């Protein structure tokens, strides 16, 4: 057992039988099953939201998710002696989904469909559950502050621990003498209201219903591709990557603008009802990064992990992300894509409108944009040769992708 993490293990109510290293984490075999301890570098608010969400899934009977496990003090994370926070989650026997194994792909899609069904059930309850959790946490915080004041804690320390200004505490204590009980809570509640207002803004960005805004996302990506092209044109000594990018830019930019035009017909034009139906029929909790790395295939069951990017919105986006990865790994095999759709469709029906929406997503040159965006945000003086390799791969796959889209259009949209 790692001595470095021993003090972290001690903060959890578990008996460890053995440990082994995973990808940037430690996998623990305990008397209660497998657990995984991971360094935590994200937002505390998002972690709390993830915990609340997964508790809703658990109540509905969905057990194959990497549920967060509280420590002995009821906290979602535990720090080691170097103040590095860790989170403990439920873990599962098995391997990541093998994208070259059709059986694994089918099982991953079955798991996704089940998750989406649960996601439709809990999406309406999430907002209420989250706000209730915030209120309970804030009330507990108020009670802790009251006890600290009663125990004679210094105001400076209380203000630091609970992130409340010392002036606010002193003013609240003065008011406390006038009307015992309410002023301190009112003063803290003022901060709470400000936090909730900030949360509403933050939530609209992180877990809001943003998936209907896919057209604006494509417009922004097209604008970024165009900006990168203009930047490259100004480079005097172009490298091999920049020369190749400029050679193929026009074709990929055209594809991007055509996708915006197709989306515009669905989202803004004569097919407005189509957009409403697509979103209404597939509205629920989305995983956000559903790919082969986040699905564990066991002997008898599948598990879904890593929910850091979960959101509310159009669940077809999860299906597209996984299917796109599968296509890239399997030479854009249309028969495999049909198997993916049929597997998902057995549990969640796919309409002609849905196939039209998915066609547009597949048509967008997403890999081209990702490579370009990554290039633009890296150090040009030390550009990795992998950028050229990735761009060459995208170009080589273009013919296969076009053939797949042609079959797709003939089979589903003509």
mmCIF file of C-alpha atoms in Angstrom:
data_model
loop_
_atom_site.group_PDB
_atom_site.id
_atom_site.type_symbol
_atom_site.label_atom_id
_atom_site.label_comp_id
_atom_site.label_asym_id
_atom_site.label_seq_id
_atom_site.Cartn_x
_atom_site.Cartn_y
_atom_site.Cartn_z
ATOM 1 C CA UNK A 1 0.000 0.000 0.000
ATOM 2 C CA UNK A 2 1.314 3.453 -0.897
ATOM 3 C CA UNK A 3 2.592 5.232 2.218
ATOM 4 C CA UNK A 4 2.030 8.567 0.494
ATOM 5 C CA UNK A 5 -1.709 7.879 0.193
ATOM 6 C CA UNK A 6 -2.107 5.974 3.467
ATOM 7 C CA UNK A 7 -3.466 9.011 5.295
ATOM 8 C CA UNK A 8 -6.001 9.526 2.492
ATOM 9 C CA UNK A 9 -7.162 5.902 2.714
ATOM 10 C CA UNK A 10 -7.653 6.287 6.456
ATOM 11 C CA UNK A 11 -10.266 8.986 5.866
ATOM 12 C CA UNK A 12 -12.631 6.462 4.260
ATOM 13 C CA UNK A 13 -14.671 3.736 5.867
ATOM 14 C CA UNK A 14 -13.232 0.806 3.916
ATOM 15 C CA UNK A 15 -10.960 -2.204 4.357
ATOM 16 C CA UNK A 16 -8.356 -2.349 1.592
ATOM 17 C CA UNK A 17 -7.205 -5.756 0.372
ATOM 18 C CA UNK A 18 -4.814 -4.627 -2.373
ATOM 19 C CA UNK A 19 -3.905 -1.653 -4.574
ATOM 20 C CA UNK A 20 -2.632 -1.190 -8.118
ATOM 21 C CA UNK A 21 -1.866 1.721 -10.396
ATOM 22 C CA UNK A 22 -4.356 2.780 -13.057
ATOM 23 C CA UNK A 23 -4.227 5.578 -15.621
ATOM 24 C CA UNK A 24 -3.325 8.512 -13.366
ATOM 25 C CA UNK A 25 -5.179 6.913 -10.464
ATOM 26 C CA UNK A 26 -5.009 4.134 -7.863
ATOM 27 C CA UNK A 27 -7.379 1.176 -8.057
ATOM 28 C CA UNK A 28 -8.293 -0.338 -4.696
ATOM 29 C CA UNK A 29 -9.678 -3.789 -4.028
ATOM 30 C CA UNK A 30 -11.787 -3.556 -0.851
ATOM 31 C CA UNK A 31 -14.187 -5.766 1.047
ATOM 32 C CA UNK A 32 -16.998 -3.670 -0.475
ATOM 33 C CA UNK A 33 -15.762 -4.037 -4.065
ATOM 34 C CA UNK A 34 -13.465 -2.081 -6.358
ATOM 35 C CA UNK A 35 -12.761 1.584 -5.729
ATOM 36 C CA UNK A 36 -10.663 4.111 -7.626
ATOM 37 C CA UNK A 37 -8.843 7.063 -6.035
ATOM 38 C CA UNK A 38 -8.214 9.948 -8.425
ATOM 39 C CA UNK A 39 -6.534 13.354 -8.029
ATOM 40 C CA UNK A 40 -9.143 16.114 -8.156
ATOM 41 C CA UNK A 41 -8.399 19.256 -10.169
ATOM 42 C CA UNK A 42 -11.853 20.414 -11.167
ATOM 43 C CA UNK A 43 -14.555 22.725 -9.861
ATOM 44 C CA UNK A 44 -15.986 21.967 -6.428
ATOM 45 C CA UNK A 45 -19.405 23.130 -7.589
ATOM 46 C CA UNK A 46 -19.341 20.719 -10.513
ATOM 47 C CA UNK A 47 -18.271 17.900 -8.212
ATOM 48 C CA UNK A 48 -21.217 18.612 -5.928
ATOM 49 C CA UNK A 49 -23.550 18.731 -8.922
ATOM 50 C CA UNK A 50 -22.201 15.396 -10.127
ATOM 51 C CA UNK A 51 -22.831 13.854 -6.696
ATOM 52 C CA UNK A 52 -26.427 15.129 -6.580
ATOM 53 C CA UNK A 53 -27.091 13.903 -10.116
ATOM 54 C CA UNK A 54 -25.721 10.430 -9.496
ATOM 55 C CA UNK A 55 -27.807 10.072 -6.352
ATOM 56 C CA UNK A 56 -30.879 10.599 -8.536
ATOM 57 C CA UNK A 57 -29.664 7.878 -10.911
ATOM 58 C CA UNK A 58 -29.087 5.575 -7.944
ATOM 59 C CA UNK A 59 -32.638 6.116 -6.673
ATOM 60 C CA UNK A 60 -33.946 5.141 -10.110
ATOM 61 C CA UNK A 61 -32.008 1.861 -9.961
ATOM 62 C CA UNK A 62 -29.070 2.726 -12.216
ATOM 63 C CA UNK A 63 -26.063 1.147 -10.483
ATOM 64 C CA UNK A 64 -23.335 0.949 -13.146
ATOM 65 C CA UNK A 65 -21.936 4.454 -12.752
ATOM 66 C CA UNK A 66 -18.771 5.561 -10.945
ATOM 67 C CA UNK A 67 -20.568 6.882 -7.876
ATOM 68 C CA UNK A 68 -18.690 9.303 -5.631
ATOM 69 C CA UNK A 69 -17.989 7.987 -2.134
ATOM 70 C CA UNK A 70 -18.005 10.351 0.835
ATOM 71 C CA UNK A 71 -15.225 10.218 3.419
ATOM 72 C CA UNK A 72 -15.825 9.760 7.149
ATOM 73 C CA UNK A 73 -16.541 13.470 7.547
ATOM 74 C CA UNK A 74 -19.118 13.437 4.757
ATOM 75 C CA UNK A 75 -16.832 15.292 2.328
ATOM 76 C CA UNK A 76 -16.578 14.613 -1.405
ATOM 77 C CA UNK A 77 -12.795 14.974 -1.453
ATOM 78 C CA UNK A 78 -9.880 14.252 0.869
ATOM 79 C CA UNK A 79 -6.502 16.026 0.911
ATOM 80 C CA UNK A 80 -3.135 14.406 1.496
ATOM 81 C CA UNK A 81 -0.396 16.053 3.583
ATOM 82 C CA UNK A 82 0.582 18.188 0.587
ATOM 83 C CA UNK A 83 -2.996 19.542 0.326
ATOM 84 C CA UNK A 84 -3.579 17.668 -2.939
ATOM 85 C CA UNK A 85 -7.311 16.742 -3.078
ATOM 86 C CA UNK A 86 -8.465 13.253 -4.074
ATOM 87 C CA UNK A 87 -11.883 11.780 -4.830
ATOM 88 C CA UNK A 88 -12.908 8.164 -4.275
ATOM 89 C CA UNK A 89 -15.321 6.491 -6.681
ATOM 90 C CA UNK A 90 -16.899 3.134 -7.291
ATOM 91 C CA UNK A 91 -14.934 1.130 -9.874
ATOM 92 C CA UNK A 92 -15.593 -1.900 -12.048
ATOM 93 C CA UNK A 93 -13.895 -5.041 -13.346
ATOM 94 C CA UNK A 94 -13.245 -5.030 -17.072
ATOM 95 C CA UNK A 95 -11.487 -3.125 -19.834
ATOM 96 C CA UNK A 96 -12.124 0.004 -21.830
ATOM 97 C CA UNK A 97 -14.347 -0.486 -24.861
ATOM 98 C CA UNK A 98 -12.321 -1.855 -27.787
ATOM 99 C CA UNK A 99 -13.348 0.151 -30.843
ATOM 100 C CA UNK A 100 -12.045 -2.598 -33.130
ATOM 101 C CA UNK A 101 -14.383 -5.138 -31.514
ATOM 102 C CA UNK A 102 -17.982 -4.892 -32.834
ATOM 103 C CA UNK A 103 -19.276 -6.741 -29.784
ATOM 104 C CA UNK A 104 -17.772 -4.137 -27.444
ATOM 105 C CA UNK A 105 -19.219 -1.330 -29.555
ATOM 106 C CA UNK A 106 -22.712 -2.827 -29.441
ATOM 107 C CA UNK A 107 -22.511 -3.312 -25.672
ATOM 108 C CA UNK A 108 -21.348 0.274 -25.213
ATOM 109 C CA UNK A 109 -24.333 1.515 -27.238
ATOM 110 C CA UNK A 110 -26.708 -0.623 -25.187
ATOM 111 C CA UNK A 111 -25.226 0.911 -22.043
ATOM 112 C CA UNK A 112 -25.626 4.405 -23.510
ATOM 113 C CA UNK A 113 -29.283 3.806 -24.364
ATOM 114 C CA UNK A 114 -30.003 2.564 -20.830
ATOM 115 C CA UNK A 115 -28.222 5.585 -19.380
ATOM 116 C CA UNK A 116 -30.245 7.918 -21.594
ATOM 117 C CA UNK A 117 -33.513 6.329 -20.468
ATOM 118 C CA UNK A 118 -32.578 6.984 -16.855
ATOM 119 C CA UNK A 119 -31.367 10.440 -17.875
ATOM 120 C CA UNK A 120 -34.803 11.317 -19.223
ATOM 121 C CA UNK A 121 -36.348 10.308 -15.897
ATOM 122 C CA UNK A 122 -34.091 12.378 -13.648
ATOM 123 C CA UNK A 123 -33.524 15.517 -15.754
ATOM 124 C CA UNK A 124 -36.580 17.350 -14.418
ATOM 125 C CA UNK A 125 -35.687 16.522 -10.794
ATOM 126 C CA UNK A 126 -32.073 17.610 -11.020
ATOM 127 C CA UNK A 127 -32.616 21.356 -10.673
ATOM 128 C CA UNK A 128 -34.815 20.904 -7.596
ATOM 129 C CA UNK A 129 -32.444 18.386 -6.010
ATOM 130 C CA UNK A 130 -29.424 20.610 -6.626
ATOM 131 C CA UNK A 131 -31.004 23.734 -5.122
ATOM 132 C CA UNK A 132 -32.187 21.729 -2.124
ATOM 133 C CA UNK A 133 -28.666 20.413 -1.639
ATOM 134 C CA UNK A 134 -27.297 23.964 -1.760
ATOM 135 C CA UNK A 135 -29.817 25.159 0.793
ATOM 136 C CA UNK A 136 -29.052 22.285 3.177
ATOM 137 C CA UNK A 137 -25.324 22.933 2.835
ATOM 138 C CA UNK A 138 -25.788 26.656 3.495
ATOM 139 C CA UNK A 139 -27.951 26.028 6.563
ATOM 140 C CA UNK A 140 -25.322 23.654 7.930
ATOM 141 C CA UNK A 141 -22.708 26.327 7.299
ATOM 142 C CA UNK A 142 -24.718 28.917 9.217
ATOM 143 C CA UNK A 143 -25.039 26.555 12.166
ATOM 144 C CA UNK A 144 -21.279 25.881 12.129
ATOM 145 C CA UNK A 145 -20.571 29.642 12.153
ATOM 146 C CA UNK A 146 -22.947 30.121 15.072
ATOM 147 C CA UNK A 147 -21.177 27.382 17.035
ATOM 148 C CA UNK A 148 -17.777 28.876 16.211
ATOM 149 C CA UNK A 149 -18.923 32.290 17.490
ATOM 150 C CA UNK A 150 -20.394 30.729 20.630
ATOM 151 C CA UNK A 151 -17.098 28.867 21.250
ATOM 152 C CA UNK A 152 -15.167 32.138 21.115
ATOM 153 C CA UNK A 153 -13.409 31.636 17.776
ATOM 154 C CA UNK A 154 -11.636 34.727 16.460
ATOM 155 C CA UNK A 155 -13.594 36.588 13.809
ATOM 156 C CA UNK A 156 -10.590 36.681 11.492
ATOM 157 C CA UNK A 157 -10.343 32.882 11.518
ATOM 158 C CA UNK A 158 -14.105 32.419 11.027
ATOM 159 C CA UNK A 159 -14.069 34.837 8.093
ATOM 160 C CA UNK A 160 -11.172 32.930 6.518
ATOM 161 C CA UNK A 161 -12.621 29.438 7.016
ATOM 162 C CA UNK A 162 -16.118 30.330 5.811
ATOM 163 C CA UNK A 163 -15.094 32.876 3.157
ATOM 164 C CA UNK A 164 -17.170 35.692 4.666
ATOM 165 C CA UNK A 165 -15.733 39.181 5.099
ATOM 166 C CA UNK A 166 -14.784 40.099 8.658
ATOM 167 C CA UNK A 167 -16.715 43.367 8.361
ATOM 168 C CA UNK A 168 -19.877 41.437 7.477
ATOM 169 C CA UNK A 169 -19.433 39.210 10.514
ATOM 170 C CA UNK A 170 -18.811 42.140 12.855
ATOM 171 C CA UNK A 171 -21.868 43.965 11.527
ATOM 172 C CA UNK A 172 -23.943 40.811 11.901
ATOM 173 C CA UNK A 173 -22.789 40.389 15.509
ATOM 174 C CA UNK A 174 -23.840 43.969 16.308
ATOM 175 C CA UNK A 175 -27.256 43.338 14.811
ATOM 176 C CA UNK A 176 -27.417 40.061 16.704
ATOM 177 C CA UNK A 177 -27.796 42.014 19.941
ATOM 178 C CA UNK A 178 -30.853 43.799 18.514
ATOM 179 C CA UNK A 179 -32.674 40.738 17.282
ATOM 180 C CA UNK A 180 -31.078 37.461 18.250
ATOM 181 C CA UNK A 181 -31.003 34.733 15.684
ATOM 182 C CA UNK A 182 -32.019 36.439 12.453
ATOM 183 C CA UNK A 183 -29.353 39.040 11.606
ATOM 184 C CA UNK A 184 -26.415 36.652 11.315
ATOM 185 C CA UNK A 185 -28.439 34.360 9.108
ATOM 186 C CA UNK A 186 -29.674 37.299 7.046
ATOM 187 C CA UNK A 187 -26.123 38.535 6.556
ATOM 188 C CA UNK A 188 -24.951 35.119 5.438
ATOM 189 C CA UNK A 189 -28.045 34.693 3.291
ATOM 190 C CA UNK A 190 -27.136 37.879 1.434
ATOM 191 C CA UNK A 191 -23.948 36.132 0.398
ATOM 192 C CA UNK A 192 -25.939 32.993 -0.358
ATOM 193 C CA UNK A 193 -28.259 34.902 -2.718
ATOM 194 C CA UNK A 194 -25.264 36.377 -4.529
ATOM 195 C CA UNK A 195 -23.763 32.903 -4.814
ATOM 196 C CA UNK A 196 -27.018 31.479 -6.175
ATOM 197 C CA UNK A 197 -27.220 34.278 -8.743
ATOM 198 C CA UNK A 198 -23.660 33.474 -9.807
ATOM 199 C CA UNK A 199 -24.597 29.785 -9.857
ATOM 200 C CA UNK A 200 -27.516 30.449 -12.201
ATOM 201 C CA UNK A 201 -25.142 32.191 -14.612
ATOM 202 C CA UNK A 202 -22.587 29.407 -14.261
ATOM 203 C CA UNK A 203 -25.232 26.734 -14.653
ATOM 204 C CA UNK A 204 -26.481 28.231 -17.893
ATOM 205 C CA UNK A 205 -22.981 27.701 -19.260
ATOM 206 C CA UNK A 206 -22.224 24.285 -17.767
ATOM 207 C CA UNK A 207 -25.445 22.336 -17.396
ATOM 208 C CA UNK A 208 -27.979 24.439 -19.239
ATOM 209 C CA UNK A 209 -30.029 23.506 -22.276
ATOM 210 C CA UNK A 210 -27.340 24.547 -24.753
ATOM 211 C CA UNK A 211 -27.585 21.760 -27.303
ATOM 212 C CA UNK A 212 -30.119 23.601 -29.448
ATOM 213 C CA UNK A 213 -27.318 26.135 -29.993
ATOM 214 C CA UNK A 214 -25.352 23.719 -32.173
ATOM 215 C CA UNK A 215 -25.707 26.066 -35.160
ATOM 216 C CA UNK A 216 -23.919 28.856 -33.296
ATOM 217 C CA UNK A 217 -21.201 26.394 -32.281
ATOM 218 C CA UNK A 218 -20.625 25.516 -35.935
ATOM 219 C CA UNK A 219 -20.639 29.214 -36.904
ATOM 220 C CA UNK A 220 -18.032 29.920 -34.223
ATOM 221 C CA UNK A 221 -15.886 27.002 -35.372
ATOM 222 C CA UNK A 222 -16.078 28.185 -38.978
ATOM 223 C CA UNK A 223 -15.040 31.656 -37.892
ATOM 224 C CA UNK A 224 -12.075 30.189 -36.005
ATOM 225 C CA UNK A 225 -10.992 28.115 -39.020
ATOM 226 C CA UNK A 226 -11.129 31.221 -41.205
ATOM 227 C CA UNK A 227 -9.114 33.209 -38.662
ATOM 228 C CA UNK A 228 -6.444 30.499 -38.580
ATOM 229 C CA UNK A 229 -6.280 30.499 -42.374
ATOM 230 C CA UNK A 230 -5.692 34.265 -42.382
ATOM 231 C CA UNK A 231 -3.008 33.840 -39.729
ATOM 232 C CA UNK A 232 -1.220 31.171 -41.780
ATOM 233 C CA UNK A 233 -1.320 33.310 -44.909
ATOM 234 C CA UNK A 234 0.733 35.926 -43.060
ATOM 235 C CA UNK A 235 3.409 33.407 -41.998
ATOM 236 C CA UNK A 236 6.473 34.018 -44.178
ATOM 237 C CA UNK A 237 8.235 30.688 -43.688
ATOM 238 C CA UNK A 238 5.488 28.108 -43.666
ATOM 239 C CA UNK A 239 6.117 24.607 -42.397
ATOM 240 C CA UNK A 240 4.710 21.412 -43.949
ATOM 241 C CA UNK A 241 1.615 21.454 -41.734
ATOM 242 C CA UNK A 242 0.722 25.041 -42.629
ATOM 243 C CA UNK A 243 1.221 24.445 -46.359
ATOM 244 C CA UNK A 244 -0.991 21.349 -46.292
ATOM 245 C CA UNK A 245 -3.654 23.104 -44.207
ATOM 246 C CA UNK A 246 -3.871 25.966 -46.711
ATOM 247 C CA UNK A 247 -4.137 23.514 -49.623
ATOM 248 C CA UNK A 248 -7.217 21.804 -48.203
ATOM 249 C CA UNK A 249 -8.736 24.733 -46.316
ATOM 250 C CA UNK A 250 -11.289 25.726 -48.961
ATOM 251 C CA UNK A 251 -12.905 22.289 -49.129
ATOM 252 C CA UNK A 252 -13.267 21.868 -45.376
ATOM 253 C CA UNK A 253 -14.463 25.446 -44.879
ATOM 254 C CA UNK A 254 -17.116 24.880 -47.538
ATOM 255 C CA UNK A 255 -18.256 21.749 -45.706
ATOM 256 C CA UNK A 256 -18.562 23.747 -42.514
ATOM 257 C CA UNK A 257 -20.668 26.478 -44.094
ATOM 258 C CA UNK A 258 -22.927 23.919 -45.788
ATOM 259 C CA UNK A 259 -23.585 22.286 -42.412
ATOM 260 C CA UNK A 260 -24.615 25.670 -40.998
ATOM 261 C CA UNK A 261 -27.026 26.136 -43.917
ATOM 262 C CA UNK A 262 -28.558 22.694 -43.321
ATOM 263 C CA UNK A 263 -28.916 23.401 -39.610
ATOM 264 C CA UNK A 264 -30.433 26.777 -40.353
ATOM 265 C CA UNK A 265 -33.228 25.082 -42.326
ATOM 266 C CA UNK A 266 -33.932 22.830 -39.347
ATOM 267 C CA UNK A 267 -33.499 25.308 -36.515
ATOM 268 C CA UNK A 268 -34.704 28.559 -38.070
ATOM 269 C CA UNK A 269 -36.500 27.907 -41.327
ATOM 270 C CA UNK A 270 -39.455 25.939 -42.566
ATOM 271 C CA UNK A 271 -38.604 22.910 -40.440
ATOM 272 C CA UNK A 272 -38.826 24.621 -37.061
ATOM 273 C CA UNK A 273 -41.196 21.873 -35.898
ATOM 274 C CA UNK A 274 -38.517 19.331 -36.774
ATOM 275 C CA UNK A 275 -36.026 20.979 -34.422
ATOM 276 C CA UNK A 276 -38.597 21.044 -31.642
ATOM 277 C CA UNK A 277 -39.368 17.348 -32.076
ATOM 278 C CA UNK A 278 -35.713 16.333 -32.105
ATOM 279 C CA UNK A 279 -34.964 18.223 -28.912
ATOM 280 C CA UNK A 280 -38.192 17.234 -27.131
ATOM 281 C CA UNK A 281 -37.848 13.529 -27.914
ATOM 282 C CA UNK A 282 -34.217 13.326 -26.806
ATOM 283 C CA UNK A 283 -34.085 15.814 -23.956
ATOM 284 C CA UNK A 284 -32.335 14.448 -20.878
ATOM 285 C CA UNK A 285 -29.051 14.145 -19.051
ATOM 286 C CA UNK A 286 -26.075 13.814 -21.415
ATOM 287 C CA UNK A 287 -22.721 12.276 -20.495
ATOM 288 C CA UNK A 288 -20.818 14.895 -22.469
ATOM 289 C CA UNK A 289 -17.723 12.838 -23.346
ATOM 290 C CA UNK A 290 -19.106 9.413 -24.187
ATOM 291 C CA UNK A 291 -16.232 7.603 -25.870
ATOM 292 C CA UNK A 292 -14.344 4.308 -25.615
ATOM 293 C CA UNK A 293 -12.258 5.502 -22.676
ATOM 294 C CA UNK A 294 -15.329 6.141 -20.522
ATOM 295 C CA UNK A 295 -17.045 2.770 -20.980
ATOM 296 C CA UNK A 296 -15.843 -0.289 -19.077
ATOM 297 C CA UNK A 297 -16.807 -3.622 -20.617
ATOM 298 C CA UNK A 298 -16.975 -6.408 -18.027
ATOM 299 C CA UNK A 299 -17.783 -10.090 -18.438
ATOM 300 C CA UNK A 300 -21.469 -9.606 -17.706
ATOM 301 C CA UNK A 301 -22.111 -5.869 -17.479
ATOM 302 C CA UNK A 302 -21.038 -2.483 -18.734
ATOM 303 C CA UNK A 303 -20.232 0.594 -16.649
ATOM 304 C CA UNK A 304 -20.005 4.299 -17.527
ATOM 305 C CA UNK A 305 -17.409 6.546 -15.883
ATOM 306 C CA UNK A 306 -16.055 10.120 -15.921
ATOM 307 C CA UNK A 307 -19.006 12.503 -15.808
ATOM 308 C CA UNK A 308 -17.042 15.752 -15.526
ATOM 309 C CA UNK A 309 -18.718 17.173 -18.672
ATOM 310 C CA UNK A 310 -22.313 16.069 -18.067
ATOM 311 C CA UNK A 311 -25.088 18.418 -19.183
ATOM 312 C CA UNK A 312 -28.804 18.708 -19.847
ATOM 313 C CA UNK A 313 -29.804 18.680 -23.484
ATOM 314 C CA UNK A 314 -30.055 16.643 -26.668
ATOM 315 C CA UNK A 315 -28.874 13.107 -25.946
ATOM 316 C CA UNK A 316 -28.301 12.453 -29.650
ATOM 317 C CA UNK A 317 -25.041 14.350 -29.215
ATOM 318 C CA UNK A 318 -23.734 11.528 -26.988
ATOM 319 C CA UNK A 319 -24.724 8.989 -29.635
ATOM 320 C CA UNK A 320 -22.994 11.022 -32.345
ATOM 321 C CA UNK A 321 -19.752 11.438 -30.386
ATOM 322 C CA UNK A 322 -19.421 7.706 -29.797
ATOM 323 C CA UNK A 323 -20.482 6.743 -33.328
ATOM 324 C CA UNK A 324 -18.002 9.216 -34.846
ATOM 325 C CA UNK A 325 -15.172 7.678 -32.845
ATOM 326 C CA UNK A 326 -16.254 4.212 -33.951
ATOM 327 C CA UNK A 327 -16.325 5.303 -37.588
ATOM 328 C CA UNK A 328 -12.847 6.830 -37.408
ATOM 329 C CA UNK A 329 -11.479 3.599 -35.936
ATOM 330 C CA UNK A 330 -13.222 1.372 -38.500
ATOM 331 C CA UNK A 331 -12.717 3.093 -41.879
ATOM 332 C CA UNK A 332 -16.188 4.687 -41.763
ATOM 333 C CA UNK A 333 -17.922 1.326 -42.119
ATOM 334 C CA UNK A 334 -21.562 2.150 -42.882
ATOM 335 C CA UNK A 335 -22.748 -1.315 -41.880
ATOM 336 C CA UNK A 336 -21.232 -0.826 -38.430
ATOM 337 C CA UNK A 337 -22.910 2.575 -38.184
ATOM 338 C CA UNK A 338 -26.255 0.965 -39.030
ATOM 339 C CA UNK A 339 -25.664 -1.628 -36.327
ATOM 340 C CA UNK A 340 -25.016 1.180 -33.855
ATOM 341 C CA UNK A 341 -28.252 2.944 -34.826
ATOM 342 C CA UNK A 342 -30.280 -0.278 -34.728
ATOM 343 C CA UNK A 343 -28.917 -1.189 -31.291
ATOM 344 C CA UNK A 344 -29.752 2.236 -29.888
ATOM 345 C CA UNK A 345 -33.106 2.276 -31.685
ATOM 346 C CA UNK A 346 -34.248 -0.906 -29.960
ATOM 347 C CA UNK A 347 -34.457 1.050 -26.705
ATOM 348 C CA UNK A 348 -34.925 4.647 -27.927
ATOM 349 C CA UNK A 349 -36.688 5.117 -31.250
ATOM 350 C CA UNK A 350 -34.901 7.126 -33.920
ATOM 351 C CA UNK A 351 -37.088 9.066 -36.368
ATOM 352 C CA UNK A 352 -36.337 10.419 -39.827
ATOM 353 C CA UNK A 353 -35.826 13.821 -38.208
ATOM 354 C CA UNK A 354 -33.200 12.321 -35.910
ATOM 355 C CA UNK A 355 -31.330 10.778 -38.844
ATOM 356 C CA UNK A 356 -31.354 14.139 -40.597
ATOM 357 C CA UNK A 357 -29.871 15.850 -37.531
ATOM 358 C CA UNK A 358 -27.209 13.137 -37.141
ATOM 359 C CA UNK A 359 -26.311 13.423 -40.831
ATOM 360 C CA UNK A 360 -25.485 17.094 -40.358
ATOM 361 C CA UNK A 361 -23.333 16.341 -37.304
ATOM 362 C CA UNK A 362 -21.395 13.679 -39.225
ATOM 363 C CA UNK A 363 -20.973 16.051 -42.179
ATOM 364 C CA UNK A 364 -19.292 18.760 -40.144
ATOM 365 C CA UNK A 365 -15.436 18.641 -40.414
ATOM 366 C CA UNK A 366 -14.972 18.428 -36.647
ATOM 367 C CA UNK A 367 -11.568 16.725 -36.696
ATOM 368 C CA UNK A 368 -10.223 19.380 -39.080
ATOM 369 C CA UNK A 369 -11.412 22.131 -36.735
ATOM 370 C CA UNK A 370 -9.922 20.385 -33.671
ATOM 371 C CA UNK A 371 -6.505 20.057 -35.283
ATOM 372 C CA UNK A 372 -6.562 23.672 -36.471
ATOM 373 C CA UNK A 373 -7.696 24.982 -33.097
ATOM 374 C CA UNK A 374 -5.038 22.979 -31.260
ATOM 375 C CA UNK A 375 -2.348 24.267 -33.641
ATOM 376 C CA UNK A 376 -3.427 27.887 -33.142
ATOM 377 C CA UNK A 377 -3.193 27.592 -29.360
ATOM 378 C CA UNK A 378 0.217 25.924 -29.214
ATOM 379 C CA UNK A 379 3.798 27.168 -29.483
ATOM 380 C CA UNK A 380 4.458 27.501 -33.230
ATOM 381 C CA UNK A 381 8.255 27.515 -32.726
ATOM 382 C CA UNK A 382 8.170 23.939 -31.420
ATOM 383 C CA UNK A 383 5.308 22.455 -33.428
ATOM 384 C CA UNK A 384 5.032 18.710 -32.938
ATOM 385 C CA UNK A 385 5.207 16.563 -36.114
ATOM 386 C CA UNK A 386 2.034 14.888 -34.821
ATOM 387 C CA UNK A 387 0.009 17.836 -36.129
ATOM 388 C CA UNK A 388 1.033 17.015 -39.680
ATOM 389 C CA UNK A 389 0.368 13.309 -39.105
ATOM 390 C CA UNK A 390 -3.120 13.996 -37.751
ATOM 391 C CA UNK A 391 -4.003 16.309 -40.628
ATOM 392 C CA UNK A 392 -2.760 13.772 -43.174
ATOM 393 C CA UNK A 393 -4.895 11.107 -41.478
ATOM 394 C CA UNK A 394 -8.006 13.304 -41.691
ATOM 395 C CA UNK A 395 -7.365 13.940 -45.393
ATOM 396 C CA UNK A 396 -6.818 10.221 -46.090
ATOM 397 C CA UNK A 397 -10.063 9.383 -44.282
ATOM 398 C CA UNK A 398 -12.045 11.992 -46.201
ATOM 399 C CA UNK A 399 -12.877 9.698 -49.125
ATOM 400 C CA UNK A 400 -14.113 6.973 -46.780
ATOM 401 C CA UNK A 401 -16.182 9.514 -44.862
ATOM 402 C CA UNK A 402 -17.741 10.884 -48.068
ATOM 403 C CA UNK A 403 -18.663 7.361 -49.195
ATOM 404 C CA UNK A 404 -20.246 6.619 -45.829
ATOM 405 C CA UNK A 405 -22.260 9.859 -45.918
ATOM 406 C CA UNK A 406 -23.426 9.055 -49.441
ATOM 407 C CA UNK A 407 -24.735 5.666 -48.289
ATOM 408 C CA UNK A 408 -26.230 7.307 -45.225
ATOM 409 C CA UNK A 409 -28.088 9.882 -47.322
ATOM 410 C CA UNK A 410 -29.393 7.254 -49.762
ATOM 411 C CA UNK A 411 -30.543 4.898 -47.027
ATOM 412 C CA UNK A 412 -32.117 7.360 -44.576
ATOM 413 C CA UNK A 413 -32.811 10.707 -46.221
ATOM 414 C CA UNK A 414 -33.707 10.146 -49.875
#
